[in-house]
Coordinates of C-alpha atoms in Angstrom, one line a residue:
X1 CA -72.8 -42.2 71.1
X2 CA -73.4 -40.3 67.5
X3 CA -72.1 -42.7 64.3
X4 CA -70.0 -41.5 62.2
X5 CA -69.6 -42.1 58.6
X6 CA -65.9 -43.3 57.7
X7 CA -64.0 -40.9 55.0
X8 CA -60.2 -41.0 54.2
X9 CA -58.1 -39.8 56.9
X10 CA -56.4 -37.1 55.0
X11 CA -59.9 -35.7 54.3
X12 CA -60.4 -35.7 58.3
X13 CA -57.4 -34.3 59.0
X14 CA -57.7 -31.7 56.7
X15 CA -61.1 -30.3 56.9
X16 CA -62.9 -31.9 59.9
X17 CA -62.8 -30.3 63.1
X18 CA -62.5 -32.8 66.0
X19 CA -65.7 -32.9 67.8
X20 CA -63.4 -33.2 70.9
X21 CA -61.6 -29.9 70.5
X22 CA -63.0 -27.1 72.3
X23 CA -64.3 -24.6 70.4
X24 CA -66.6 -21.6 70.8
X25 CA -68.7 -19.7 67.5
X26 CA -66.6 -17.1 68.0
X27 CA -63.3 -19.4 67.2
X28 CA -64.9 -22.1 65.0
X29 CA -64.1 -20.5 61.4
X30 CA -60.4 -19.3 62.5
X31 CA -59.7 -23.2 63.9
X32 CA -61.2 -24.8 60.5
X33 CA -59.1 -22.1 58.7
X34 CA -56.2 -23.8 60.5
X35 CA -56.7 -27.5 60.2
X36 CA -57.2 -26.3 56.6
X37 CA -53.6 -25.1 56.4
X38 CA -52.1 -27.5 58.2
X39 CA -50.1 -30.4 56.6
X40 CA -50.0 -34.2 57.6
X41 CA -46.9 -35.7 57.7
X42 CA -47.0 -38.2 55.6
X43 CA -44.4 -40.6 57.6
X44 CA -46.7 -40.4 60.8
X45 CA -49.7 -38.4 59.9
X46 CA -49.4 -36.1 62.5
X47 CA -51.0 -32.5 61.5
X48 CA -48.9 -29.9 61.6
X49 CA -49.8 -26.3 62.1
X50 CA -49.0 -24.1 59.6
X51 CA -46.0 -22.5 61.5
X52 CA -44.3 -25.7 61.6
X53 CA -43.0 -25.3 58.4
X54 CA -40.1 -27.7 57.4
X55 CA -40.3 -31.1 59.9
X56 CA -43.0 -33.0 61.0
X57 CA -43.5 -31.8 65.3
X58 CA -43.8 -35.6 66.3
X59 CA -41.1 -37.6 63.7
X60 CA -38.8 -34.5 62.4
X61 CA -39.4 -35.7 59.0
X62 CA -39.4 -33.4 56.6
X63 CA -42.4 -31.5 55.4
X64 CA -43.6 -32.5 51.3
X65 CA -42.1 -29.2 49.3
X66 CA -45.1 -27.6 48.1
X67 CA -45.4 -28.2 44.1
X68 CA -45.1 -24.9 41.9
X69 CA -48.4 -24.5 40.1
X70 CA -47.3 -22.2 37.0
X71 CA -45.5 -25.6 36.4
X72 CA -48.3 -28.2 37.0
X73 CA -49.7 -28.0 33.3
X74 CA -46.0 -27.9 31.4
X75 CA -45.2 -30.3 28.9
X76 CA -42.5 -31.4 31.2
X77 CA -44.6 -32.2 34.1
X78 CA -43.8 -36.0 35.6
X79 CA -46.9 -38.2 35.0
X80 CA -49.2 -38.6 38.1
X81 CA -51.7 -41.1 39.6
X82 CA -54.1 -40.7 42.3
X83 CA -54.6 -41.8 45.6
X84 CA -57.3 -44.0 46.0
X85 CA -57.9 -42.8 49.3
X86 CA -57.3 -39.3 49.2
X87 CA -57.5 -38.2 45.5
X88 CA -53.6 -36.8 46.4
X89 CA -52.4 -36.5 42.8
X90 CA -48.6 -38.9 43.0
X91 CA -45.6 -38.8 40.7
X92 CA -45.4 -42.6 39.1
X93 CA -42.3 -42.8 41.2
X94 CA -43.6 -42.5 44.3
X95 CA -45.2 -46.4 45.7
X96 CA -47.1 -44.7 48.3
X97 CA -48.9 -41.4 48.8
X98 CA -46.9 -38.6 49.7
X99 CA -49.6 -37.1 51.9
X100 CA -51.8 -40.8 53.6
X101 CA -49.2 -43.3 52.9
X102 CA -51.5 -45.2 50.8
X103 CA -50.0 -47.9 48.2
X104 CA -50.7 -47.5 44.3
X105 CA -51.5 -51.3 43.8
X106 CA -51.4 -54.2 46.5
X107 CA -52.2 -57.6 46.4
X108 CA -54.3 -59.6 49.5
X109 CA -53.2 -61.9 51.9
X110 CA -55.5 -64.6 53.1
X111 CA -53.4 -64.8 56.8
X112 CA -51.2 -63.9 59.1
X113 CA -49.9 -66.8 59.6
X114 CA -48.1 -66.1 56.0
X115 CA -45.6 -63.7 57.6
X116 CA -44.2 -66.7 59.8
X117 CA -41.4 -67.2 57.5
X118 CA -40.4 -63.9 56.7
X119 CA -37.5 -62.6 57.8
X120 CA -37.0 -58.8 59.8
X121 CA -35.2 -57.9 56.9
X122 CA -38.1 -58.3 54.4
X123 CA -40.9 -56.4 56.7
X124 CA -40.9 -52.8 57.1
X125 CA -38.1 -51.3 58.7
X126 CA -41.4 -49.1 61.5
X127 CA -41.4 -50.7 64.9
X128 CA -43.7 -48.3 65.9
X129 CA -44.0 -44.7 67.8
X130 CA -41.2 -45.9 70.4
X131 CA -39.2 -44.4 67.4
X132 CA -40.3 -40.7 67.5
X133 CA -39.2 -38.4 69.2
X134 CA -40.3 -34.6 70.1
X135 CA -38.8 -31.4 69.5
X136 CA -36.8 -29.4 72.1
X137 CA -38.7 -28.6 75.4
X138 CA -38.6 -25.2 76.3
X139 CA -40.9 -25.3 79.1
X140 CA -39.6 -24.4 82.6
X141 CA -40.2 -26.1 85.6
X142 CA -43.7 -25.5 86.9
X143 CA -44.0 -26.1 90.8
X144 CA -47.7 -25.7 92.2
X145 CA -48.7 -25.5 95.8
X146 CA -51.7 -24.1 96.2
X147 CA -53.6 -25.7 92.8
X148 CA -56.8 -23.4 93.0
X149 CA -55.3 -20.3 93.2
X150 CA -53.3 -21.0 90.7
X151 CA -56.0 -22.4 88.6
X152 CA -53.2 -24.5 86.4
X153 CA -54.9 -27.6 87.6
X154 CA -58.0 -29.6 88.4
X155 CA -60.2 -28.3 91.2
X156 CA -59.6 -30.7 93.9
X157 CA -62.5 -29.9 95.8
X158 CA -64.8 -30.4 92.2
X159 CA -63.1 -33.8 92.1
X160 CA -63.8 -34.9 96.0
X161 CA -67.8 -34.1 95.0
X162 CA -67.3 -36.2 92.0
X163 CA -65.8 -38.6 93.2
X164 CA -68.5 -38.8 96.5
X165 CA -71.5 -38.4 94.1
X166 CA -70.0 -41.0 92.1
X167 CA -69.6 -43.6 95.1
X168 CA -65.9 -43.4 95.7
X169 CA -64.5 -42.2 98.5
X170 CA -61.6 -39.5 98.7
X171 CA -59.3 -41.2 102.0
X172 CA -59.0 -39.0 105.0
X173 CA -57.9 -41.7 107.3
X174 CA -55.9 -43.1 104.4
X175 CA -56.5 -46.3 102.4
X176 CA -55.0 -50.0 103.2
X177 CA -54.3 -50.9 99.7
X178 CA -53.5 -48.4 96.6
X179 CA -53.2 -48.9 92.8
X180 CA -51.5 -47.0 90.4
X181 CA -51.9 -47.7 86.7
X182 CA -49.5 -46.5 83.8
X183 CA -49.9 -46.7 80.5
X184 CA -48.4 -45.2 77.3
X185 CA -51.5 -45.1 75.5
X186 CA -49.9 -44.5 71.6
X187 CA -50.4 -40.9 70.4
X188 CA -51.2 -42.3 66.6
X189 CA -54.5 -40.5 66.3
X190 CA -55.4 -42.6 62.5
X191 CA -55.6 -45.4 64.3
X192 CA -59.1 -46.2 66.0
X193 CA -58.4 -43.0 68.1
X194 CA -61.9 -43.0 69.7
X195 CA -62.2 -46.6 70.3
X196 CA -59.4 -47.1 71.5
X197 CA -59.3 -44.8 74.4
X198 CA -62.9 -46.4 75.3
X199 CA -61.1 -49.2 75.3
X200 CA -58.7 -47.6 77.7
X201 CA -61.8 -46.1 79.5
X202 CA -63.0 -49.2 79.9
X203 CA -59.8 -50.7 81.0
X204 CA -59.6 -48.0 83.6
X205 CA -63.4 -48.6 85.2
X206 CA -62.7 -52.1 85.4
X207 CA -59.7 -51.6 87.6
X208 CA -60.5 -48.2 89.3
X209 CA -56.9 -47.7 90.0
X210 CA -56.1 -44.6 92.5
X211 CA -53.5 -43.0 90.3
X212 CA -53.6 -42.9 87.1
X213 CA -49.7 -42.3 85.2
X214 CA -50.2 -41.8 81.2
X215 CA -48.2 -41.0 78.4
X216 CA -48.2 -40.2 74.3
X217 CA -51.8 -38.4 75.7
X218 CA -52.4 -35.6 72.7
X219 CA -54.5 -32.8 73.2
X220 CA -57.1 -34.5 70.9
X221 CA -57.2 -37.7 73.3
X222 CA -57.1 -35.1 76.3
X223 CA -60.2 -33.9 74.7
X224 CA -61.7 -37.6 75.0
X225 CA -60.5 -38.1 78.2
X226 CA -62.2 -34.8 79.5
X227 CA -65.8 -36.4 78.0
X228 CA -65.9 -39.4 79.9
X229 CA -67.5 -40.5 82.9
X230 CA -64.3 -41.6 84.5
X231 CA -62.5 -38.7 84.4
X232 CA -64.3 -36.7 87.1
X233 CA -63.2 -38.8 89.8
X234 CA -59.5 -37.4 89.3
X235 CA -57.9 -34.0 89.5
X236 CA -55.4 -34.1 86.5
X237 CA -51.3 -32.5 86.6
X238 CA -52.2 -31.1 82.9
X239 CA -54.9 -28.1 82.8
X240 CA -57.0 -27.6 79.2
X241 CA -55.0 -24.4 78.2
X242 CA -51.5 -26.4 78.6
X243 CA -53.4 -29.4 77.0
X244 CA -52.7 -27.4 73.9
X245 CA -49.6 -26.4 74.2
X246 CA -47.4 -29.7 72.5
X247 CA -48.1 -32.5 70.4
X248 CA -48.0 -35.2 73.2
X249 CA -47.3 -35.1 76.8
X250 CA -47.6 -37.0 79.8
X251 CA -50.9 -36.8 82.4
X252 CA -51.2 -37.8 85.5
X253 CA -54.5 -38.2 87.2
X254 CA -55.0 -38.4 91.1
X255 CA -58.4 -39.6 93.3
X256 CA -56.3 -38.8 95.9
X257 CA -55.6 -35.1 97.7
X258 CA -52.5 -33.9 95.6
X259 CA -50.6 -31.8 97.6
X260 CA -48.5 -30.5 94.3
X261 CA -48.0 -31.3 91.0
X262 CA -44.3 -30.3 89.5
X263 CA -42.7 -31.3 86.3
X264 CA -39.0 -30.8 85.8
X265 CA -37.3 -30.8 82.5
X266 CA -34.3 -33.3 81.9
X267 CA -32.0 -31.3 81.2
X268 CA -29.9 -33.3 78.4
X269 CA -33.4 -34.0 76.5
X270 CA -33.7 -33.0 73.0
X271 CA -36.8 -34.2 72.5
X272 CA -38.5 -32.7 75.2
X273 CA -38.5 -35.3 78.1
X274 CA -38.9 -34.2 81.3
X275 CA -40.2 -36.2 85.2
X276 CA -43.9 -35.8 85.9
X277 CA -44.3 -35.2 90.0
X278 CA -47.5 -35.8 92.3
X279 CA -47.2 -35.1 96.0
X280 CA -50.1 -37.1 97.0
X281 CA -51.7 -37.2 100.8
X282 CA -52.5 -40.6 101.2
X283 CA -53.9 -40.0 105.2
X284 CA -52.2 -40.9 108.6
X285 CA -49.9 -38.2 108.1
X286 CA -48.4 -40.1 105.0
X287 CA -46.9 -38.9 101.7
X288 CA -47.0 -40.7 98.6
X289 CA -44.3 -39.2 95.6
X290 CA -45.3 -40.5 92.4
X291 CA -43.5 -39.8 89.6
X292 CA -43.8 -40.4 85.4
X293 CA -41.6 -39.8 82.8
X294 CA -41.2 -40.7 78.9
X295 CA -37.6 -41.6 79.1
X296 CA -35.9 -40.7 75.6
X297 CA -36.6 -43.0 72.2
X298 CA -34.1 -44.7 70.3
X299 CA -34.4 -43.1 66.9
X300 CA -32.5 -45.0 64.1
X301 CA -32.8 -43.3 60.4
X302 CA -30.6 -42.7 58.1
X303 CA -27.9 -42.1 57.3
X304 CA -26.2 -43.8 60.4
X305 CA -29.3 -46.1 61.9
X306 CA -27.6 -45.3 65.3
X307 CA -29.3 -43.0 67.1
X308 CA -30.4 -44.8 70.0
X309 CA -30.1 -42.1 72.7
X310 CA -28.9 -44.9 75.2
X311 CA -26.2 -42.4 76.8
X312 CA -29.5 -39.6 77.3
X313 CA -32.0 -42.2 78.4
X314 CA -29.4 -43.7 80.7
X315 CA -28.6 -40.3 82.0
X316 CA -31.7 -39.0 82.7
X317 CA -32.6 -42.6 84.9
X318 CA -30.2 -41.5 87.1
X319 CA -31.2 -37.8 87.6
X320 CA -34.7 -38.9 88.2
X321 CA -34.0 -40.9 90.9
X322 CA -31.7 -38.4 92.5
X323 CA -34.0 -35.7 92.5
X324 CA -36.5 -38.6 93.9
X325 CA -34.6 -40.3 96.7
X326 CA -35.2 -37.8 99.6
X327 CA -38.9 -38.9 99.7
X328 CA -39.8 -41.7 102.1
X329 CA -42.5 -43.5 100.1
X330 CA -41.6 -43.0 96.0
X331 CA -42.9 -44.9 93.3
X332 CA -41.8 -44.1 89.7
X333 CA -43.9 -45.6 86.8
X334 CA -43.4 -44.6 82.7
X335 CA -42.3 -45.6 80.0
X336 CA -38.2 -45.9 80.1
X337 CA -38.0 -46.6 76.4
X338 CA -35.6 -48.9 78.3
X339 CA -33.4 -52.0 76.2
X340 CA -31.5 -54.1 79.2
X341 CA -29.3 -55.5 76.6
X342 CA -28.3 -52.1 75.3
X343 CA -28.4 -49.8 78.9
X344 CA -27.6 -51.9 80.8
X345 CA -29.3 -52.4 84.3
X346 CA -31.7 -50.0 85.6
X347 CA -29.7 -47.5 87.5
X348 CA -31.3 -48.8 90.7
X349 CA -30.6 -46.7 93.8
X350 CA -29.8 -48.4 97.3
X351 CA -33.5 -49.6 98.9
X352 CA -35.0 -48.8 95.2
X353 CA -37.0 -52.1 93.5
X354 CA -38.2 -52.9 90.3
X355 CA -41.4 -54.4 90.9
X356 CA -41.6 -56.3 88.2
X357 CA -38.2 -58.0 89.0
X358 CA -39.1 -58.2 92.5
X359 CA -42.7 -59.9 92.0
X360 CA -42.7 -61.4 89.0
X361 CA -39.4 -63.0 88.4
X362 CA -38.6 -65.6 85.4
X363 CA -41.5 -63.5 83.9
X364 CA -40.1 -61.2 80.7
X365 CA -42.6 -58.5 81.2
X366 CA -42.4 -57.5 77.9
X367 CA -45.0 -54.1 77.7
X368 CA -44.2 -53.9 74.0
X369 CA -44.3 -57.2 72.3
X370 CA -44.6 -57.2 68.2
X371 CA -45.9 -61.2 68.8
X372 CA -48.2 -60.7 71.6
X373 CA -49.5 -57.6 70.6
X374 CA -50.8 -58.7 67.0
X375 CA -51.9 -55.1 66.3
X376 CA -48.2 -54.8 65.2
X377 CA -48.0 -58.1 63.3
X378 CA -45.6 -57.1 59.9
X379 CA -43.4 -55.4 62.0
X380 CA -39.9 -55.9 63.2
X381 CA -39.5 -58.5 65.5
X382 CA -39.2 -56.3 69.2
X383 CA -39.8 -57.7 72.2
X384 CA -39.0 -55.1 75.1
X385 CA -39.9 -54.3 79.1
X386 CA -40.1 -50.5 78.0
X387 CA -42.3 -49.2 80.7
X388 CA -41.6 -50.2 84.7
X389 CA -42.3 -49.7 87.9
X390 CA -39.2 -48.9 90.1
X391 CA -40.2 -47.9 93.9
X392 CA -38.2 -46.9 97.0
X393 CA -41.1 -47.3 100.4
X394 CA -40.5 -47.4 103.7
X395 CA -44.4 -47.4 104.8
X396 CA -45.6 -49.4 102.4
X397 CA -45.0 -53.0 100.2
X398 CA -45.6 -53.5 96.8
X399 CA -48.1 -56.6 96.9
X400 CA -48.6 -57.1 93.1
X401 CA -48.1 -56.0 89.7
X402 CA -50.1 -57.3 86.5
X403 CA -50.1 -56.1 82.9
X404 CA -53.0 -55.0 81.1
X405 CA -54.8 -54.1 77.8
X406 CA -53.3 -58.3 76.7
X407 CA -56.7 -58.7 74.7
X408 CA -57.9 -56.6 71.5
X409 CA -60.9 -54.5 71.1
X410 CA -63.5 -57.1 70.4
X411 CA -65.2 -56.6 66.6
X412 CA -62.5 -54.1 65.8
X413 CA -59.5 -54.5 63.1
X414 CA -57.6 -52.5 60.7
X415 CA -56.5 -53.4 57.2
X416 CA -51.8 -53.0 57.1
X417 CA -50.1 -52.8 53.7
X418 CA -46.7 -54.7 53.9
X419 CA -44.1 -55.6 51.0
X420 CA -43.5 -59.2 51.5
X421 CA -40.6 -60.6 48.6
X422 CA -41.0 -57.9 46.9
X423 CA -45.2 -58.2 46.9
X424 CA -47.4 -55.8 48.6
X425 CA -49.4 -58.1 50.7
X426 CA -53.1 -57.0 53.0
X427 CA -52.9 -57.7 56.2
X428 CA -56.2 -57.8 58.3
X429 CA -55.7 -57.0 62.1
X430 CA -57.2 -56.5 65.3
X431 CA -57.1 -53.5 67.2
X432 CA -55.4 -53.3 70.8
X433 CA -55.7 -50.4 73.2
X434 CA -52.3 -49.4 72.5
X435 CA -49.0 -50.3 71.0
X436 CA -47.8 -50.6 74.7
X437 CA -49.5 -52.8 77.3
X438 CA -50.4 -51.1 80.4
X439 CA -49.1 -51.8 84.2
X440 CA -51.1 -51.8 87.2
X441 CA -49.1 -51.9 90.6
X442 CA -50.6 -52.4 93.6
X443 CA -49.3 -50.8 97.1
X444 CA -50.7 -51.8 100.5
X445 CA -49.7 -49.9 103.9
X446 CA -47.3 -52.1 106.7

């Protein structure tokens, strides 16, 4: 793999092409030209094209006014410093950079372990990209039967001769046992992007699930997914042109013969939402419906702090598993962005399971756990089963369910600015594969 040289992320973001995007000579000056008017948010970083114009695509934040230049050199001009990591010239006002989020001045914390008495209140109010939500989806529902000649998806028969020459085998008489992993693998492309989907790579080798259920995936880390070794064994539900299309998205990825892939808009979603369907031949003149979803995000900002989107994300629960229960053999995985003590109980169906409940009981199953996962260490205390497995089989049992990515990226760690009584304090950390730890479920036939 090629090193790279570390610069400021606003510099990369601004005038560095990713080496993942594809690009042709005939393209490459009009997509520099781009990144080069684009503008980072500077709540989540995300780059923006210039068409998006007033809120951030990812966050809705609004964009930084542009500053008047005819002004910049008046006596009356607000004194400025600038950022250390970006050279971003800041009014004195402003603690952190308006365009990397960088602080002025900070002071260094020797531990963690300092934090242990601080209370929610005095740590940052972020609890991370469970909290952001995407624009209006006004995609359609796509229904494919016939992938090739449609050519919206990934050659099945190109994945079969990967797969063969690769040593796995594509089931004809249909398998005994099954996995399916999901995974919301944390869109936030400034942190350890590259690693941390080797990470995931990694992750994904080690347990060679069947199906594969992600979501946060970027076009970016789409581009990273395309260049790995891994990825040929699957045909994928998302094709490179509508890769492109929105800032995140949900993927799935199949070793199995899909039959279809559909995706069907919820339609109370305003941030885009929408359930991810595979219609996968598992042999023996079986079916297999799996299904994935990024269930709606509580959003609290001001000026109310309440918009948790309980009522939505409850809603659409329910209309996913309507429009699933007709199947004989279902499983849906995702992330429900689900709070028990604020939704209430999953909206289970009659014969439906959760099979973390079912398997694992007494266990909390917490997927995104500020403690556990000390990536997020400085943040608000939340502890939450987001993402779940809920299943509905008549020819097969769930036989077991296990969370992964528990361990960080060994040698890798990131340096987190928090105000701690009223001090802005260093925080050294290590790096996970995600915000959100993964689930692998396990199926085997009766």
């Amino acid at each position: 793999m090629a090193s790279f040289v570390l610069l400021p992320t606003s510099f990369l973001r601004y005038f560095c092409p990713s080496p993942f995007y594809p690009t042709n000579p005939k393209n490459t000056f009009h997509y520099s030209f781009h990144l080069i008017m684009s503008w980072a948010c500077s709540k989540c970083t995300f780059l923006n094209p210039p068409i998006q114009k007033s809120t951030c695509q990812i966050c809705l934040s609004p964009s930084i006014p542009s500053s008047s230049s005819s002004s910049s050199s008046s006596s009356s001009s607000p004194l400025k410093w600038s950022c250390k990591a970006c050279t971003f010239s800041n009014t004195f006002d402003k603690t952190n950079c308006e365009i990397c989020g960088t602080r002025s001045n900070s002071l260094s914390i020797s531990s963690i372990e300092e934090l242990g008495s601080i209370s929610n209140e005095e740590l940052d109010s972020s609890i991370g990209s469970v909290f952001l939500p995407l624009q209006p989806c006004k995609r359609k529902t796509q229904v494919t039967d016939d992938l090739n000649q449609l050519g919206e998806f990934r050659d099945l028969k190109t994945s079969k001769k990967a797969a063969a020459l690769s040593g796995d085998t594509i089931p004809n008489s249909g398998l005994s046992t099954l996995k399916i992993l999901s995974y919301n693998i944390w869109f936030r492309e400034d942190m350890e992007m590259c690693k941390r989907m080797e990470a995931l790579g990694d992750l994904i080798q080690q347990h060679s699930p069947d199906l594969i259920l992600l979501q946060e995936v970027t076009p970016n880390i789409y581009g990273i997914f395309q260049q790995s070794s891994w990825w040929k064994v699957y045909s994928c539900s998302v094709s490179s042109e509508l890769a492109t299309e929105r800032p995140y998205f949900c993927v799935q990825l199949s070793k199995l013969p899909v039959k279809a892939f559909s995706c069907k808009p919820f339609h109370n979603s305003v941030m885009g939402r929408e359930l991810c369907i595979a219609d996968i031949d598992v042999g023996a003149g079986k079916e297999l419906r799996v299904a994935t979803s990024h269930l709606e995000s509580p959003c609290p900002a001001p000026p109310r702090w309440d918009q948790m989107y309980s009522k939505e994300r409850v809603t659409q629960a329910k209309e996913a598993l309507i429009l699933l229960k007709d199947s004989p053999n279902v499983i849906f995985g995702g992330d429900m962005n689900w709070d028990d003590k604020l939704d209430g109980t999953f909206p289970l169906l009659d014969g439906w399971i959760d099979a973390w409940a079912e398997l694992r009981r007494g266990e909390n199953g917490w997927t995104y756990d500020t403690k556990a996962n000390v990536m997020l260490s400085g943040n608000r205390t939340l502890q939450r089963r987001l993402d779940r497995f809920v299943c509905n089989l008549h020819d097969f049992k769930i036989s077991g369910v296990d969370m992964i990515g528990l361990e960080p990226i060994p040698g890798l760690s990131y340096c987190k600015e928090k105000k701690v009584r009223n001090e802005l304090k260093k925080l050294m950390l290590p790096v996970f594969p995600s915000d959100h730890f993964g689930l692998l479920l396990t199926i085997c036939r009766l």
